[in-house]
Tab-separated table of C-alpha atoms in Angstrom:
chain	number	residue	atom	x	y	z
A	1	MET	CA	-12.925	-17.940	18.359
A	2	LYS	CA	-13.205	-19.708	15.023
A	3	ARG	CA	-12.793	-23.365	14.785
A	4	SER	CA	-12.006	-25.529	11.745
A	5	LEU	CA	-13.587	-28.942	11.933
A	6	ILE	CA	-11.115	-31.681	11.178
A	7	ALA	CA	-11.676	-35.399	10.826
A	8	ALA	CA	-10.611	-37.307	13.879
A	9	GLY	CA	-12.111	-40.606	12.898
A	10	ALA	CA	-9.270	-42.772	14.135
A	11	VAL	CA	-10.270	-42.027	17.681
A	12	ILE	CA	-13.582	-43.814	17.246
A	13	ALA	CA	-15.105	-45.740	14.394
A	14	ALA	CA	-15.162	-43.566	11.306
A	15	ALA	CA	-18.538	-44.845	10.284
A	16	ALA	CA	-20.179	-43.521	13.420
A	17	LEU	CA	-23.941	-43.761	13.414
A	18	ALA	CA	-26.597	-42.432	15.707
A	19	LEU	CA	-27.620	-44.374	18.767
A	20	SER	CA	-30.687	-45.920	17.186
A	21	GLY	CA	-29.917	-45.712	13.503
A	22	CYS	CA	-28.344	-43.286	11.099
A	23	ALA	CA	-28.041	-39.615	11.880
A	24	GLY	CA	-30.929	-37.591	10.556
A	25	THR	CA	-30.679	-34.573	8.303
A	26	ALA	CA	-31.967	-31.068	8.773
A	27	SER	CA	-34.987	-31.879	6.646
A	28	ASP	CA	-35.834	-35.060	8.562
A	29	THR	CA	-38.716	-34.454	10.972
A	30	SER	CA	-39.569	-38.110	11.529
A	31	ALA	CA	-38.434	-38.298	15.163
A	32	SER	CA	-41.172	-39.487	17.494
A	33	SER	CA	-41.617	-40.540	21.090
A	34	THR	CA	-43.237	-43.666	22.452
A	35	PRO	CA	-44.762	-43.973	25.929
A	36	GLY	CA	-42.012	-43.733	28.526
A	37	LYS	CA	-39.372	-42.965	25.921
A	38	THR	CA	-38.213	-39.701	24.387
A	39	THR	CA	-36.237	-38.892	21.260
A	40	LEU	CA	-34.249	-35.667	21.353
A	41	ARG	CA	-33.190	-34.188	18.046
A	42	VAL	CA	-29.865	-32.334	18.319
A	43	SER	CA	-28.318	-30.258	15.538
A	44	VAL	CA	-24.680	-31.129	14.804
A	45	TRP	CA	-22.180	-30.598	12.017
A	46	ASN	CA	-20.284	-33.277	10.091
A	47	TYR	CA	-21.380	-35.962	12.547
A	48	ALA	CA	-19.196	-38.821	11.313
A	49	GLN	CA	-16.095	-36.615	11.346
A	50	THR	CA	-16.799	-34.954	14.708
A	51	PRO	CA	-16.501	-37.750	17.273
A	52	GLU	CA	-17.210	-35.611	20.332
A	53	PHE	CA	-20.914	-35.746	19.513
A	54	LYS	CA	-21.173	-39.520	19.447
A	55	ALA	CA	-19.040	-39.862	22.580
A	56	LEU	CA	-21.303	-37.477	24.476
A	57	PHE	CA	-24.557	-38.863	23.073
A	58	ASP	CA	-23.554	-42.443	23.862
A	59	ALA	CA	-22.625	-41.553	27.441
A	60	PHE	CA	-25.887	-39.677	27.958
A	61	HIS	CA	-27.980	-42.506	26.539
A	62	LYS	CA	-26.200	-45.018	28.784
A	63	ALA	CA	-27.064	-42.875	31.805
A	64	ASN	CA	-30.592	-42.165	30.519
A	65	PRO	CA	-31.735	-45.232	28.539
A	66	ASN	CA	-35.242	-43.853	28.050
A	67	ILE	CA	-33.906	-40.878	26.083
A	68	THR	CA	-32.467	-41.416	22.624
A	69	ILE	CA	-30.474	-38.789	20.754
A	70	GLN	CA	-31.114	-38.328	17.039
A	71	PRO	CA	-28.433	-36.107	15.487
A	72	VAL	CA	-29.607	-33.622	12.875
A	73	ASP	CA	-26.532	-33.607	10.666
A	74	ILE	CA	-25.606	-30.434	8.771
A	75	LEU	CA	-22.527	-29.678	6.670
A	76	ALA	CA	-20.085	-27.612	8.694
A	77	ALA	CA	-19.698	-25.008	5.952
A	78	ASN	CA	-23.453	-24.390	5.911
A	79	TYR	CA	-24.165	-24.843	9.598
A	80	GLU	CA	-24.747	-21.273	10.781
A	81	ASP	CA	-26.877	-20.351	7.753
A	82	LYS	CA	-28.924	-23.537	8.038
A	83	ILE	CA	-29.586	-23.055	11.760
A	84	THR	CA	-30.629	-19.451	11.142
A	85	THR	CA	-33.122	-20.625	8.510
A	86	MET	CA	-34.412	-23.468	10.693
A	87	LEU	CA	-35.044	-21.268	13.710
A	88	ALA	CA	-36.666	-18.520	11.655
A	89	GLY	CA	-38.976	-21.099	10.086
A	90	GLY	CA	-40.208	-22.549	13.369
A	91	ASP	CA	-38.262	-25.822	13.196
A	92	THR	CA	-38.761	-27.989	16.300
A	93	THR	CA	-35.284	-29.549	16.579
A	94	ASP	CA	-34.934	-29.794	20.343
A	95	ILE	CA	-31.326	-28.786	20.950
A	96	ILE	CA	-29.091	-26.508	18.897
A	97	THR	CA	-25.330	-26.899	19.150
A	98	VAL	CA	-23.892	-23.385	19.346
A	99	LYS	CA	-20.587	-23.108	17.507
A	100	ASN	CA	-19.452	-19.749	18.810
A	101	LEU	CA	-20.449	-16.751	20.868
A	102	THR	CA	-21.124	-14.555	17.862
A	103	ASP	CA	-23.902	-16.907	16.770
A	104	TYR	CA	-25.078	-17.246	20.372
A	105	SER	CA	-25.495	-13.492	20.664
A	106	GLY	CA	-27.823	-13.543	17.674
A	107	TYR	CA	-29.950	-16.419	18.976
A	108	ALA	CA	-30.215	-14.799	22.409
A	109	GLN	CA	-31.060	-11.395	20.995
A	110	LYS	CA	-33.908	-12.938	18.981
A	111	GLN	CA	-35.024	-14.979	22.016
A	112	GLN	CA	-34.961	-18.187	19.977
A	113	PHE	CA	-33.690	-20.310	22.888
A	114	VAL	CA	-35.233	-21.325	26.191
A	115	ASP	CA	-33.913	-19.418	29.213
A	116	VAL	CA	-31.774	-21.932	31.127
A	117	SER	CA	-30.633	-19.592	33.866
A	118	ASP	CA	-31.993	-22.101	36.390
A	119	ILE	CA	-29.479	-24.695	35.172
A	120	ALA	CA	-26.636	-22.161	35.121
A	121	LYS	CA	-27.322	-21.075	38.710
A	122	SER	CA	-27.200	-24.692	39.908
A	123	LEU	CA	-23.735	-25.337	38.459
A	124	PRO	CA	-20.321	-24.875	40.160
A	125	SER	CA	-19.119	-21.783	38.302
A	126	ASP	CA	-15.597	-22.165	39.673
A	127	LYS	CA	-15.249	-25.466	37.810
A	128	ILE	CA	-16.966	-24.209	34.639
A	129	PRO	CA	-15.344	-20.842	33.830
A	130	ALA	CA	-16.921	-20.758	30.367
A	131	LEU	CA	-20.386	-20.617	31.913
A	132	ALA	CA	-20.071	-16.871	32.452
A	133	ASN	CA	-19.524	-16.396	28.713
A	134	TYR	CA	-23.182	-17.209	28.081
A	135	ASP	CA	-24.516	-14.398	30.229
A	136	PHE	CA	-26.699	-12.272	27.979
A	137	LYS	CA	-28.308	-9.287	29.673
A	138	GLY	CA	-28.465	-11.171	32.946
A	139	LYS	CA	-29.878	-14.392	31.530
A	140	THR	CA	-28.358	-17.618	30.205
A	141	TYR	CA	-29.596	-19.276	27.010
A	142	ALA	CA	-26.976	-21.984	26.481
A	143	ILE	CA	-24.750	-24.263	28.530
A	144	PRO	CA	-21.130	-25.067	27.533
A	145	TYR	CA	-19.839	-28.602	27.118
A	146	ARG	CA	-16.346	-27.754	25.840
A	147	GLN	CA	-13.984	-24.827	26.115
A	148	ASP	CA	-11.182	-24.246	23.653
A	149	PHE	CA	-8.356	-21.758	23.844
A	150	ASN	CA	-5.241	-20.933	21.889
A	151	VAL	CA	-1.908	-22.577	22.622
A	152	LEU	CA	1.330	-22.840	20.654
A	153	TYR	CA	1.912	-26.161	18.894
A	154	TYR	CA	5.543	-26.858	18.131
A	155	ASN	CA	7.584	-29.526	16.389
A	156	LYS	CA	10.059	-30.852	18.966
A	157	THR	CA	12.343	-32.406	16.349
A	158	MET	CA	12.686	-29.162	14.404
A	159	PHE	CA	13.535	-27.234	17.555
A	160	LYS	CA	16.162	-29.781	18.545
A	161	ASP	CA	17.717	-29.935	15.068
A	162	ALA	CA	17.943	-26.134	14.900
A	163	GLY	CA	19.421	-25.884	18.388
A	164	VAL	CA	16.538	-23.718	19.555
A	165	ALA	CA	15.269	-24.052	23.127
A	166	ASP	CA	11.698	-25.268	23.576
A	167	PRO	CA	9.224	-22.339	23.639
A	168	THR	CA	8.412	-22.501	27.335
A	169	ASN	CA	7.069	-18.967	27.784
A	170	LEU	CA	7.711	-16.738	24.783
A	171	THR	CA	6.805	-13.157	24.053
A	172	TRP	CA	5.613	-12.486	20.517
A	173	LYS	CA	8.947	-10.834	19.717
A	174	GLU	CA	10.748	-13.971	20.894
A	175	PHE	CA	8.314	-16.047	18.832
A	176	ALA	CA	9.276	-14.049	15.726
A	177	ALA	CA	12.988	-14.442	16.524
A	178	ASP	CA	12.636	-18.225	16.953
A	179	ALA	CA	10.672	-18.443	13.703
A	180	ALA	CA	13.581	-16.824	11.873
A	181	LYS	CA	16.003	-19.409	13.318
A	182	LEU	CA	13.702	-22.287	12.358
A	183	THR	CA	12.955	-21.212	8.769
A	184	LYS	CA	14.925	-23.029	6.089
A	185	GLY	CA	14.855	-23.885	2.398
A	186	ASP	CA	12.829	-22.279	-0.352
A	187	GLY	CA	10.230	-23.027	-2.967
A	188	ALA	CA	8.038	-26.090	-2.548
A	189	SER	CA	10.414	-27.582	0.036
A	190	LYS	CA	10.530	-24.494	2.248
A	191	VAL	CA	9.951	-25.015	5.965
A	192	TYR	CA	8.528	-21.983	7.720
A	193	GLY	CA	9.473	-21.151	11.264
A	194	ALA	CA	5.791	-20.621	12.003
A	195	TYR	CA	2.366	-20.572	10.431
A	196	ILE	CA	-0.240	-17.982	11.396
A	197	HIS	CA	-3.650	-18.896	10.047
A	198	THR	CA	-5.757	-16.501	7.993
A	199	TRP	CA	-8.493	-15.806	10.537
A	200	ASN	CA	-8.631	-12.231	11.785
A	201	SER	CA	-8.906	-13.632	15.320
A	202	MET	CA	-5.283	-14.795	15.076
A	203	VAL	CA	-4.227	-11.140	15.107
A	204	GLN	CA	-7.171	-9.110	16.367
A	205	GLY	CA	-8.556	-11.592	18.906
A	206	ILE	CA	-5.173	-12.297	20.455
A	207	ALA	CA	-4.414	-8.576	20.682
A	208	ALA	CA	-7.791	-7.954	22.319
A	209	ALA	CA	-7.263	-10.672	24.914
A	210	GLN	CA	-3.707	-9.696	25.811
A	211	THR	CA	-4.219	-5.926	25.885
A	212	GLY	CA	-7.629	-5.996	27.553
A	213	ASN	CA	-9.361	-4.066	24.784
A	214	ASN	CA	-12.862	-4.569	23.389
A	215	PRO	CA	-13.211	-5.097	19.602
A	216	ASN	CA	-16.707	-3.598	19.764
A	217	ASP	CA	-15.311	-0.221	20.852
A	218	PRO	CA	-14.471	1.676	17.635
A	219	SER	CA	-10.841	2.542	18.338
A	220	TYR	CA	-8.277	0.028	17.166
A	221	ASP	CA	-4.787	1.455	17.617
A	222	TRP	CA	-4.115	-1.336	20.149
A	223	MET	CA	-4.024	-3.822	17.245
A	224	LYS	CA	-1.141	-2.005	15.549
A	225	ASP	CA	1.781	-3.763	17.215
A	226	GLN	CA	0.377	-7.224	16.553
A	227	TYR	CA	-0.242	-6.372	12.898
A	228	ASN	CA	3.254	-4.945	12.508
A	229	LEU	CA	4.770	-8.089	14.003
A	230	THR	CA	2.721	-10.415	11.790
A	231	LEU	CA	3.383	-8.422	8.622
A	232	GLY	CA	7.060	-8.209	9.529
A	233	MET	CA	7.260	-11.990	9.738
A	234	GLN	CA	5.395	-12.277	6.450
A	235	ASN	CA	7.789	-9.857	4.739
A	236	ALA	CA	10.767	-11.739	6.201
A	237	GLY	CA	9.448	-15.021	4.833
A	238	THR	CA	9.299	-16.731	8.218
A	239	ILE	CA	5.536	-17.330	7.907
A	240	MET	CA	3.505	-18.164	4.816
A	241	ASN	CA	2.125	-15.204	2.904
A	242	TRP	CA	-1.479	-14.530	3.958
A	243	ALA	CA	-2.737	-14.235	0.392
A	244	THR	CA	-1.176	-17.582	-0.539
A	245	ALA	CA	-2.626	-19.335	2.497
A	246	ASN	CA	-6.035	-17.828	1.826
A	247	SER	CA	-6.203	-18.505	-1.910
A	248	GLN	CA	-4.952	-22.078	-1.487
A	249	GLN	CA	-7.231	-22.677	1.508
A	250	VAL	CA	-4.273	-24.008	3.447
A	251	ALA	CA	-5.205	-26.344	6.312
A	252	TYR	CA	-3.200	-25.550	9.426
A	253	LYS	CA	-3.340	-29.183	10.537
A	254	ASP	CA	-1.645	-30.300	7.323
A	255	VAL	CA	1.008	-27.589	7.532
A	256	PHE	CA	1.956	-28.780	11.008
A	257	GLU	CA	1.628	-32.536	10.503
A	258	LYS	CA	3.617	-32.485	7.261
A	259	GLY	CA	6.483	-30.541	8.809
A	260	GLN	CA	5.931	-27.404	6.744
A	261	ALA	CA	6.027	-25.165	9.821
A	262	ALA	CA	7.748	-25.541	13.180
A	263	MET	CA	5.206	-23.556	15.236
A	264	VAL	CA	1.472	-23.012	14.869
A	265	PRO	CA	-0.608	-20.886	17.270
A	266	MET	CA	-4.003	-22.588	17.277
A	267	GLY	CA	-6.899	-23.718	19.440
A	268	THR	CA	-6.926	-26.799	21.635
A	269	TRP	CA	-9.347	-28.423	19.185
A	270	LEU	CA	-6.283	-29.426	17.147
A	271	ILE	CA	-5.201	-31.893	19.847
A	272	ALA	CA	-7.852	-34.514	19.018
A	273	PRO	CA	-6.947	-34.842	15.322
A	274	LEU	CA	-3.230	-34.876	16.138
A	275	LEU	CA	-3.804	-37.799	18.506
A	276	ALA	CA	-5.985	-39.541	15.938
A	277	ASP	CA	-3.560	-39.093	13.065
A	278	LYS	CA	-0.585	-40.255	15.134
A	279	ALA	CA	-2.554	-43.357	16.140
A	280	ALA	CA	-3.493	-43.988	12.513
A	281	GLY	CA	0.098	-43.576	11.357
A	282	THR	CA	-0.705	-40.730	8.954
A	283	THR	CA	1.811	-38.404	10.633
A	284	ASN	CA	4.964	-38.940	12.649
A	285	VAL	CA	5.329	-35.385	13.958
A	286	ASP	CA	6.829	-35.240	17.453
A	287	TRP	CA	4.726	-32.452	18.878
A	288	GLY	CA	4.209	-30.543	22.077
A	289	ILE	CA	2.164	-27.579	23.192
A	290	ALA	CA	3.429	-24.448	24.872
A	291	PRO	CA	1.667	-21.388	26.261
A	292	LEU	CA	0.512	-18.884	23.670
A	293	PRO	CA	3.197	-16.181	23.240
A	294	GLN	CA	2.505	-13.004	25.193
A	295	ILE	CA	2.565	-9.321	24.328
A	296	LYS	CA	3.897	-8.512	27.795
A	297	ALA	CA	6.475	-10.614	29.616
A	298	ASN	CA	5.045	-10.628	33.125
A	299	GLY	CA	5.079	-14.342	33.902
A	300	LYS	CA	1.317	-14.670	33.426
A	301	ILE	CA	-0.314	-16.543	30.555
A	302	THR	CA	-3.306	-14.864	28.939
A	303	THR	CA	-4.896	-16.543	25.963
A	304	ASP	CA	-8.100	-16.192	24.016
A	305	GLY	CA	-10.790	-18.758	23.542
A	306	GLY	CA	-14.425	-19.544	23.872
A	307	PRO	CA	-16.963	-22.251	24.584
A	308	THR	CA	-19.071	-24.522	22.446
A	309	GLY	CA	-22.437	-25.256	23.951
A	310	PHE	CA	-26.017	-26.375	23.638
A	311	GLY	CA	-29.174	-24.275	23.619
A	312	ILE	CA	-32.775	-25.485	23.762
A	313	ASN	CA	-34.967	-24.399	20.873
A	314	LYS	CA	-37.971	-22.505	22.223
A	315	ASN	CA	-40.112	-24.592	19.837
A	316	SER	CA	-38.915	-27.885	21.327
A	317	LYS	CA	-41.663	-30.269	22.457
A	318	ASN	CA	-39.275	-32.050	24.842
A	319	GLN	CA	-37.859	-29.265	26.971
A	320	ALA	CA	-37.633	-31.258	30.212
A	321	ALA	CA	-35.581	-34.007	28.553
A	322	ALA	CA	-33.526	-31.361	26.759
A	323	LYS	CA	-32.649	-29.721	30.085
A	324	LYS	CA	-31.564	-33.094	31.407
A	325	PHE	CA	-29.188	-33.427	28.438
A	326	LEU	CA	-27.693	-29.962	28.992
A	327	GLN	CA	-27.088	-30.800	32.660
A	328	PHE	CA	-25.334	-34.021	31.690
A	329	ALA	CA	-23.199	-32.403	28.982
A	330	VAL	CA	-21.624	-29.993	31.472
A	331	SER	CA	-21.315	-32.518	34.299
A	332	PRO	CA	-18.174	-34.449	35.319
A	333	GLU	CA	-19.604	-37.491	33.496
A	334	GLY	CA	-20.106	-35.470	30.319
A	335	ALA	CA	-16.629	-34.006	30.693
A	336	LYS	CA	-15.111	-37.485	30.938
A	337	ALA	CA	-16.867	-38.530	27.729
A	338	VAL	CA	-15.618	-35.473	25.848
A	339	ALA	CA	-12.089	-35.660	27.272
A	340	SER	CA	-11.824	-39.337	26.340
A	341	ILE	CA	-11.399	-38.400	22.681
A	342	GLY	CA	-9.055	-35.457	23.179
A	343	ILE	CA	-11.565	-32.608	23.431
A	344	VAL	CA	-11.157	-30.041	26.210
A	345	PRO	CA	-14.364	-30.082	28.277
A	346	ALA	CA	-16.006	-27.057	29.845
A	347	TYR	CA	-15.926	-28.715	33.257
A	348	HIS	CA	-12.464	-28.383	34.812
A	349	SER	CA	-11.010	-30.490	37.608
A	350	PRO	CA	-7.690	-32.161	38.442
A	351	ASP	CA	-9.247	-35.556	37.697
A	352	ILE	CA	-10.358	-34.452	34.231
A	353	THR	CA	-6.929	-32.979	33.463
A	354	LYS	CA	-5.248	-36.181	34.647
A	355	ALA	CA	-7.532	-38.288	32.450
A	356	TYR	CA	-6.893	-35.988	29.493
A	357	PHE	CA	-3.107	-36.270	29.726
A	358	ALA	CA	-3.409	-40.031	30.173
A	359	LEU	CA	-4.652	-40.319	26.587
A	360	ASP	CA	-2.310	-42.289	24.357
A	361	GLY	CA	-0.041	-39.908	22.480
A	362	MET	CA	-0.520	-36.837	24.691
A	363	PRO	CA	2.729	-34.973	25.399
A	364	GLN	CA	3.859	-35.506	28.995
A	365	ASP	CA	6.366	-32.680	29.392
A	366	SER	CA	5.854	-29.902	31.915
A	367	THR	CA	5.569	-27.206	29.223
A	368	SER	CA	2.593	-28.952	27.615
A	369	LYS	CA	0.866	-29.302	30.976
A	370	LYS	CA	1.515	-25.640	31.745
A	371	ALA	CA	-0.013	-24.632	28.408
A	372	PHE	CA	-3.141	-26.566	29.341
A	373	ASN	CA	-3.660	-24.364	32.401
A	374	PRO	CA	-3.314	-20.696	31.401
A	375	ASP	CA	-3.833	-18.014	34.030
A	376	THR	CA	-6.592	-16.293	32.057
A	377	ILE	CA	-8.793	-17.249	29.105
A	378	LYS	CA	-10.434	-14.192	27.581
A	379	LEU	CA	-12.991	-13.954	24.827
A	380	ASP	CA	-11.715	-12.653	21.516
A	381	ALA	CA	-15.112	-10.999	20.955
A	382	PRO	CA	-17.774	-9.928	23.449
A	383	VAL	CA	-21.272	-11.365	23.768
A	384	ALA	CA	-23.340	-8.487	22.411
A	385	ALA	CA	-26.055	-7.865	19.862
A	386	ASN	CA	-23.742	-6.012	17.435
A	387	THR	CA	-20.750	-8.371	17.652
A	388	ALA	CA	-21.538	-10.160	14.374
A	389	ALA	CA	-21.910	-6.954	12.351
A	390	ILE	CA	-18.735	-5.450	13.809
A	391	GLY	CA	-16.878	-8.727	13.295
A	392	THR	CA	-17.718	-8.666	9.582
A	393	ILE	CA	-16.146	-5.233	9.210
A	394	LEU	CA	-13.059	-6.162	11.202
A	395	ASN	CA	-12.553	-9.267	9.082
A	396	GLN	CA	-12.894	-7.351	5.811
A	397	GLU	CA	-10.341	-4.776	6.872
A	398	HIS	CA	-8.054	-7.540	8.180
A	399	GLN	CA	-7.915	-9.051	4.718
A	400	LEU	CA	-7.033	-5.702	3.157
A	401	ILE	CA	-4.249	-5.110	5.683
A	402	MET	CA	-2.764	-8.586	5.309
A	403	THR	CA	-2.716	-8.401	1.503
A	404	GLY	CA	-1.070	-4.969	1.555
A	405	SER	CA	-4.084	-3.308	-0.029
A	406	LYS	CA	-4.153	-0.937	2.932
A	407	SER	CA	-1.519	0.157	5.393
A	408	VAL	CA	-1.969	-0.833	9.012
A	409	ASP	CA	-2.795	2.743	9.985
A	410	ASP	CA	-5.315	3.195	7.187
A	411	GLY	CA	-6.936	-0.176	7.841
A	412	LEU	CA	-7.345	0.474	11.568
A	413	ALA	CA	-8.746	3.937	10.894
A	414	GLU	CA	-11.208	2.489	8.383
A	415	MET	CA	-12.306	-0.153	10.897
A	416	ALA	CA	-13.201	2.545	13.392
A	417	SER	CA	-14.919	4.720	10.824
A	418	ARG	CA	-17.021	1.890	9.397
A	419	VAL	CA	-18.031	0.502	12.796
A	420	LYS	CA	-19.203	3.941	13.870
A	421	SER	CA	-21.150	4.673	10.692
A	422	GLU	CA	-22.411	1.221	9.644
A	423	VAL	CA	-23.167	-0.362	13.016
A	424	LEU	CA	-23.312	2.222	15.775
A	425	ASN	CA	-24.892	4.969	13.640
A	426	GLN	CA	-22.561	7.576	15.062
C-alpha cells in the first residue's frame, strides 16, 4: 500500500530534533560509540514532519539509556532510491526503515538485511498479524512497528445536511449512490461526493484484497468491475477526474479537510494529521471513519493494507543493539509510543485500541470503532521478487485506463500481455 507522508507537527514539537542533537543526513557517517554506549543510525524520511519516529526513538532511549538513536534523514520523495544506492554502496547505517512490502521484497531478494527470524519466532503472532507479511521464502528480514489499512473517511456534517445515513457498512455500489447524493455545486466551488486518489492501489489493490486474486498472476479480468465503477463515478462527476487530480498533484488530506469531498477511502495514516490539524485549528471538519466499502455484501469487512517496519543492514557494526531496537519497536511499549500520536501500531491489543481512541479528537462513535477492527486485512501486493516489476506495469496501464487512453478491456489485456512478456518471460 502506498502512503503519502503528511506533516503532523502539531502532535509534537514541529522542530523535533534527534535525541542527542540534530538528525543526521544520509551522507553523515560521523556516528560513533563510546565505551558502554552505542549509537544506532536509523534511516528515516522527513524526520521533523514524521513524528512517529521521534516518539518511538524517545521511548526506546528512555528504556535503554545506553543506546542513542541518530536518525539518518532522507527526503520522502527520494527515500527508496537513496536507500537502494546506500545499500548497494556498502553503507553501514544500522537500521533501515522499510516503507512498503515492494521495497522489502527487493532488499530480501538481494540479502541486504540481517535474518531476524529468531526475533519473529519469539513474538506473539496473534497480536502482531503484520508479522507474517515479512515472510520471505521461509525467513524474516524485517519486523513491523505499524500496520496501516484502508478505511472510509467521511464528513459527518455533509452527510447530515444531505439527509444521507452514515456509511456504516456500504458496498461499493452503495458508495457510488451516496456520492451522487452528496455531490453539489460546480466549478471551483464544487463539492464532490467522494474523492478516489490517483494510486493504482485504490482500484487494483482493493479489488485484489476483496476478490482474493493475486496481482502477480497475469490475468486481470477481476479488476474490471472496480474500474467500471470508478470510471462511472468519474464520468458522472461525483469524483474528481483522475487526470485533473494527477496533473494538479491533489493532496487527499486537503480535499477532505477543506470540505471538497464528503468521502475519501484512504489508509489509517491519515488519522494522525487529522488529529493534529484539528488541534492546531487549521481545519474544522467533523469527521468519522467507517469500514471500507465492500464488493460483496456478506457482513464481513475485508480491507487492504500493509506494514511499515525496520530491517537491520547486514553491514551494521551494532547488530545486537539493532535487534534490541527491533524488539522494542514491536513490543507493547513501542506500540504505546506509536499510538500516542495517532499511528496504528503493529502490535494489537484491547489496551492499545483503548489508548488509541482516548486520543483527543478521535471519533467515539461505534462505526469508527468498527472500522478500526476489520475482519481481514489483506496485502494489495504479494511479497515476491517480481512484485516491483509487475507493479510498474500495472501502474502504467492504470494511468492509461483512468485517462481514457485505453478501454478497460484493452488495458487489462495489455497488463496481462506485458507481465507475461516483460517479467515472466512467457
